[in-house]
PDB file of C-alpha atoms in Angstrom:
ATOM      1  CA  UNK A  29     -57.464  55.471 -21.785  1.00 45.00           C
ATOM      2  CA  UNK A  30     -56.823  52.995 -18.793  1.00 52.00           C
ATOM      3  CA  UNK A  31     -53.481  53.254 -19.337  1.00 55.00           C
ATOM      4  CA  UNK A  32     -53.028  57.175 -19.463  1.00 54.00           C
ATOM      5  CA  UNK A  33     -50.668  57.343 -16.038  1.00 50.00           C
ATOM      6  CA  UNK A  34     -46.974  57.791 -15.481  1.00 60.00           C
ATOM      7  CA  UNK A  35     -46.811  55.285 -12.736  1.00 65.00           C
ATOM      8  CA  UNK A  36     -45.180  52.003 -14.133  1.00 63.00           C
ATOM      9  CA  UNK A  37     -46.442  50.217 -11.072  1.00 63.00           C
ATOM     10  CA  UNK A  38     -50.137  51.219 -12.017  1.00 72.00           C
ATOM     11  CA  UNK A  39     -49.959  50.881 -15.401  1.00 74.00           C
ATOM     12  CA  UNK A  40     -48.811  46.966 -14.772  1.00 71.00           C
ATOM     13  CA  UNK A  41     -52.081  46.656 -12.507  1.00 76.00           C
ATOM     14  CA  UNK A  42     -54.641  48.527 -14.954  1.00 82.00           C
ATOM     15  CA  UNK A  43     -53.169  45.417 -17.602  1.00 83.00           C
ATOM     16  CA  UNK A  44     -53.546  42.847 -14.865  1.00 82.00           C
ATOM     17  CA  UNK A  45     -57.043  44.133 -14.432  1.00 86.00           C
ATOM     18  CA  UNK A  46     -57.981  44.840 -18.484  1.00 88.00           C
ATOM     19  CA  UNK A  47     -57.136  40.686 -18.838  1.00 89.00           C
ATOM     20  CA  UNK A  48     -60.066  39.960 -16.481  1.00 91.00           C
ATOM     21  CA  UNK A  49     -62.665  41.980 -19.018  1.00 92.00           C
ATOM     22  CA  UNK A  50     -62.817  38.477 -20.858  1.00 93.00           C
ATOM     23  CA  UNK A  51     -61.148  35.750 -22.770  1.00 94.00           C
ATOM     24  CA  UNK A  52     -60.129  37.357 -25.676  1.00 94.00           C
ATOM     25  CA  UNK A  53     -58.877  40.665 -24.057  1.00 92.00           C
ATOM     26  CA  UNK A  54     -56.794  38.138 -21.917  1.00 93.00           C
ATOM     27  CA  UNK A  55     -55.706  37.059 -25.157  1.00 94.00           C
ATOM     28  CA  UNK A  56     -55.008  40.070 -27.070  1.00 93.00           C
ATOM     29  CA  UNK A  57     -53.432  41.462 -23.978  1.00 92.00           C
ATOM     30  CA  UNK A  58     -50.892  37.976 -23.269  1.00 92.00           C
ATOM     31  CA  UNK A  59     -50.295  37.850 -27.181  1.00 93.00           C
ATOM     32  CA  UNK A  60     -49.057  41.698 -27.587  1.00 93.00           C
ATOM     33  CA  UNK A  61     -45.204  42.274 -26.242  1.00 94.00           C
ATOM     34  CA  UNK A  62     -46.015  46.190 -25.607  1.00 90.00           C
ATOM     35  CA  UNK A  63     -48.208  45.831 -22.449  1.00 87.00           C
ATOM     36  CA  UNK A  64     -45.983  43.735 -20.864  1.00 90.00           C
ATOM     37  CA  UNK A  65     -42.308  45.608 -21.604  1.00 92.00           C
ATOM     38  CA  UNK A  66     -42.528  47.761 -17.927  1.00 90.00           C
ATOM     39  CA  UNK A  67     -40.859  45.826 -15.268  1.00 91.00           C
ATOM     40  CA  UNK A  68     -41.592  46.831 -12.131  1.00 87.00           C
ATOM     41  CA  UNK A  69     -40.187  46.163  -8.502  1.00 86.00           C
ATOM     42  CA  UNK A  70     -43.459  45.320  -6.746  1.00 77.00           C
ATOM     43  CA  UNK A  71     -44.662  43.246  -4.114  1.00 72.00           C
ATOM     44  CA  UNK A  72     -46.604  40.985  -6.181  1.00 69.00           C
ATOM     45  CA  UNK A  73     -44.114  40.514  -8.387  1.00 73.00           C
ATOM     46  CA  UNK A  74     -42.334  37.654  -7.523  1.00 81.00           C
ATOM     47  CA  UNK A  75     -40.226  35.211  -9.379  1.00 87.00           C
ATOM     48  CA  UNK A  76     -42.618  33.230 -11.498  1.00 91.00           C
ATOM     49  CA  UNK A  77     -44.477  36.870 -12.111  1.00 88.00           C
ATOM     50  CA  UNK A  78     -41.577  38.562 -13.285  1.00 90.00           C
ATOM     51  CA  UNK A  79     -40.426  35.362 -15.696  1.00 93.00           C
ATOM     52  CA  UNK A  80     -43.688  35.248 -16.586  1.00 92.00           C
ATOM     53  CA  UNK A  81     -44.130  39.285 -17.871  1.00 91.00           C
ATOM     54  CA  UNK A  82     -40.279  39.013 -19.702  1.00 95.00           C
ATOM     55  CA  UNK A  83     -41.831  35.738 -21.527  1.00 95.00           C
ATOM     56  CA  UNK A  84     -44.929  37.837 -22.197  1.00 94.00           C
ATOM     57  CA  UNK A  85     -42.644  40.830 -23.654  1.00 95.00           C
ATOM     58  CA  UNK A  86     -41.565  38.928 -26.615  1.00 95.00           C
ATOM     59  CA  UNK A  87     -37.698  40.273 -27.646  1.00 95.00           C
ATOM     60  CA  UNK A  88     -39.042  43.716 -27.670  1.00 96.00           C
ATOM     61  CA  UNK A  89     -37.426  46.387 -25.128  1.00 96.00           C
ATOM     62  CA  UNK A  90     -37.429  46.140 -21.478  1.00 96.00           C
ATOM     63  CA  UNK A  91     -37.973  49.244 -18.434  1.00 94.00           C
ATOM     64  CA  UNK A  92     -36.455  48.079 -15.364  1.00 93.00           C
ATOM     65  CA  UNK A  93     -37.597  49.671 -12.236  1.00 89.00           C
ATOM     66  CA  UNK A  94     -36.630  48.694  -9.208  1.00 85.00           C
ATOM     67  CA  UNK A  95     -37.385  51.289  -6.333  1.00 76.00           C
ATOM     68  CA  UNK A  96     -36.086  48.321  -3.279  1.00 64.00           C
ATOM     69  CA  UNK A  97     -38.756  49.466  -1.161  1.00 59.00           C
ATOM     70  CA  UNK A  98     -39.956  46.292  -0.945  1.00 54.00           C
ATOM     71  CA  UNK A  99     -36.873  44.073  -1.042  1.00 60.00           C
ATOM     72  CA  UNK A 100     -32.957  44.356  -1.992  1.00 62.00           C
ATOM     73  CA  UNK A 101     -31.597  44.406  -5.277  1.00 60.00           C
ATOM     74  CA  UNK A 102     -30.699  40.829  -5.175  1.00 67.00           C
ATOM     75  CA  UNK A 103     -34.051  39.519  -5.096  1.00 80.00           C
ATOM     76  CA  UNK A 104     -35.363  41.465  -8.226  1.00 86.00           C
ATOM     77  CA  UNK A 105     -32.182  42.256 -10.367  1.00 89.00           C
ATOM     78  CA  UNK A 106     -31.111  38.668 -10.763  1.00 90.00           C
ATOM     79  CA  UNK A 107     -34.625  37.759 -12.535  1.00 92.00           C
ATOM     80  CA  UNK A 108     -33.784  40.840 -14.746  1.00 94.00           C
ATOM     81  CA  UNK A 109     -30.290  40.703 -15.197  1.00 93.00           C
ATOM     82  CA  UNK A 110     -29.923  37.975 -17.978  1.00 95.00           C
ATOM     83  CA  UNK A 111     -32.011  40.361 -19.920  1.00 97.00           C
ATOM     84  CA  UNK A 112     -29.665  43.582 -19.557  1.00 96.00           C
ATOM     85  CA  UNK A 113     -29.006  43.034 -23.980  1.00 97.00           C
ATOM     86  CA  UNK A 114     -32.571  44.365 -24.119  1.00 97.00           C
ATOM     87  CA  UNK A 115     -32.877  47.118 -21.264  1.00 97.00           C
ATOM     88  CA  UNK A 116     -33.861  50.195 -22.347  1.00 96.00           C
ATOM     89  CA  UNK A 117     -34.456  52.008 -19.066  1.00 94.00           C
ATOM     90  CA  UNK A 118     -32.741  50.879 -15.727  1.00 94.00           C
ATOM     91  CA  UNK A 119     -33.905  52.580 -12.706  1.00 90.00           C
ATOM     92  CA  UNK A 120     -33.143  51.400  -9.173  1.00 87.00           C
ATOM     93  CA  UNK A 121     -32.484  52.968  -5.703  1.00 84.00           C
ATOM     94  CA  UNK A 122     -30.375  50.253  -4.319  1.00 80.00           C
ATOM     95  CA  UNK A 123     -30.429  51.812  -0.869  1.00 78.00           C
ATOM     96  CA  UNK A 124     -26.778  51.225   0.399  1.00 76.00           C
ATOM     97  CA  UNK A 125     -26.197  48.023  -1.353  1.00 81.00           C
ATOM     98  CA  UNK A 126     -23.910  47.189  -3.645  1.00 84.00           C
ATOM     99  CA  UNK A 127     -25.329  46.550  -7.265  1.00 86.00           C
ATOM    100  CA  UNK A 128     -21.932  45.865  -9.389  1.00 89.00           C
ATOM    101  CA  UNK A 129     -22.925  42.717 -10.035  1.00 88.00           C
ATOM    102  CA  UNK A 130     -25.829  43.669 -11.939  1.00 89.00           C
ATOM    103  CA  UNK A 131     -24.446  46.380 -14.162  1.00 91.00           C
ATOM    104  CA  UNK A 132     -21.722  44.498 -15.436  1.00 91.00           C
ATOM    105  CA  UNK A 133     -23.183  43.267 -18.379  1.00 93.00           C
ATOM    106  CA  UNK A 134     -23.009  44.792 -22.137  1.00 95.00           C
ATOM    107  CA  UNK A 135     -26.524  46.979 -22.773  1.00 96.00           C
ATOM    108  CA  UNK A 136     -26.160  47.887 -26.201  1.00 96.00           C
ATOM    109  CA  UNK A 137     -30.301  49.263 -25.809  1.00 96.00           C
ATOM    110  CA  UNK A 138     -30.124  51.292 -22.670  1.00 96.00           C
ATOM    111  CA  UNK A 139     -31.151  54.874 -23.312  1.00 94.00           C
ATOM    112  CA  UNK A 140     -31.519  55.841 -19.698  1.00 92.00           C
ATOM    113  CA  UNK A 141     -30.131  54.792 -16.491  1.00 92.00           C
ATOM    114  CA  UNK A 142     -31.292  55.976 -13.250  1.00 89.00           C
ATOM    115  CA  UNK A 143     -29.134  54.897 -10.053  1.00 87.00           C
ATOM    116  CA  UNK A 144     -29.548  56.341  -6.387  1.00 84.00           C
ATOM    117  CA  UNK A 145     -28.532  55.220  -2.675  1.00 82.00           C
ATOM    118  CA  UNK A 146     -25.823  52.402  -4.176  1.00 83.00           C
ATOM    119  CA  UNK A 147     -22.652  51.451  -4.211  1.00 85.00           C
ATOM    120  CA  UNK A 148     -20.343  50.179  -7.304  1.00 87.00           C
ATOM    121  CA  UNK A 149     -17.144  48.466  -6.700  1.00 88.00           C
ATOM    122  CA  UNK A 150     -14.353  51.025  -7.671  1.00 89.00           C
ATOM    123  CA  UNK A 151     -13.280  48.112 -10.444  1.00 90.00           C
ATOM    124  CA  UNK A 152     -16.368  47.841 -12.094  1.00 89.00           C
ATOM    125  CA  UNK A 153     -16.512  48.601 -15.690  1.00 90.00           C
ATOM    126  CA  UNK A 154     -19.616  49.753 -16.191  1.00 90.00           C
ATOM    127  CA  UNK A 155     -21.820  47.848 -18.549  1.00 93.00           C
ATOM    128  CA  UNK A 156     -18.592  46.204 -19.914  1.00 91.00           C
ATOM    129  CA  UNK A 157     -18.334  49.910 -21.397  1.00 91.00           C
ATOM    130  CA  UNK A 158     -21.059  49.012 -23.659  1.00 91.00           C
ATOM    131  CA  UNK A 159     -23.685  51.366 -24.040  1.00 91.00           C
ATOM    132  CA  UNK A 160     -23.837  53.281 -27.451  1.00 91.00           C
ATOM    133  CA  UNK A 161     -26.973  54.690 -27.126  1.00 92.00           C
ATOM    134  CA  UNK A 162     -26.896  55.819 -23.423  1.00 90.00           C
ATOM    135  CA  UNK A 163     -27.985  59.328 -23.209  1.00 84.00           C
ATOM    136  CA  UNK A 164     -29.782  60.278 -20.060  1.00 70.00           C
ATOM    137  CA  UNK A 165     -28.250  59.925 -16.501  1.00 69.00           C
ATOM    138  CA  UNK A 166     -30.434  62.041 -14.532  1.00 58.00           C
ATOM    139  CA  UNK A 167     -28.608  64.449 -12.183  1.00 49.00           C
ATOM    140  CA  UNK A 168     -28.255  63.647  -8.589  1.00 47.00           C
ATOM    141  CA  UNK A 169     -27.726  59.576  -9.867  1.00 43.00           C
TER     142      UNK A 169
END
């Protein structure tokens, strides 16, 4: 029930705050992949937290959300990027920066991919044009 919300951001605090009920909810909670596959752009979230919640998602499938409203691209995207063979949601509002660097990469798991405000290098090749199961590009992205 804590975790009935839409909001990635919350649903990463309502875990951070379940793990504090005792040890062995901490433990059940670090030990199961699922709770930790949402990867949100936050303010608390920084390096050692992010490495820290990819370790914690085991190999299973990541969400990527990165909203830069509270820093650019390139201080989130390269903690995520070496993961991009497991994305299966990329969202980010790059605000006027430039994010071909980061999209570069194969994703043979992305289902959805979400891009607003950026800008890609007209010689980009998207994903390495490697993304079989890519079927949602919301409108307007």
């Amino acid at each position: 029930m804590s975790f009935d919300t839409s909001d990635r951001a919350l649903r990463l605090i309502r875990t951070e705050e379940l793990r504090l009920v005792n040890r062995a909810w901490k433990s059940v909670i670090d030990s199961t992949p699922l709770f930790w596959a949402f990867i949100p752009d936050e303010p608390s979230s920084d390096s050692k937290v992010v490495q820290g919640w990819i370790k914690k998602s085991g190999e299973i499938t990541l969400h990527i959300f990165s909203k830069q409203r509270f820093r650019p691209p390139g201080g989130f995207m390269p903690l995520v990027a070496p993961y991009a063979h497991r994305w299966r949601t990329l969202e980010l509002d790059a605000r006027g920066c430039y994010i071909s660097r980061y999209i570069r990469k194969p994703v043979p798991l992305l289902e959805s991919f979400g891009v607003t405000s950026a800008f890609i290098s007209p010689d980009t090749i998207v994903f390495g044009g490697v993304h079989p199961l890519l079927s949602t590009v919301p409108s307007g992205h």
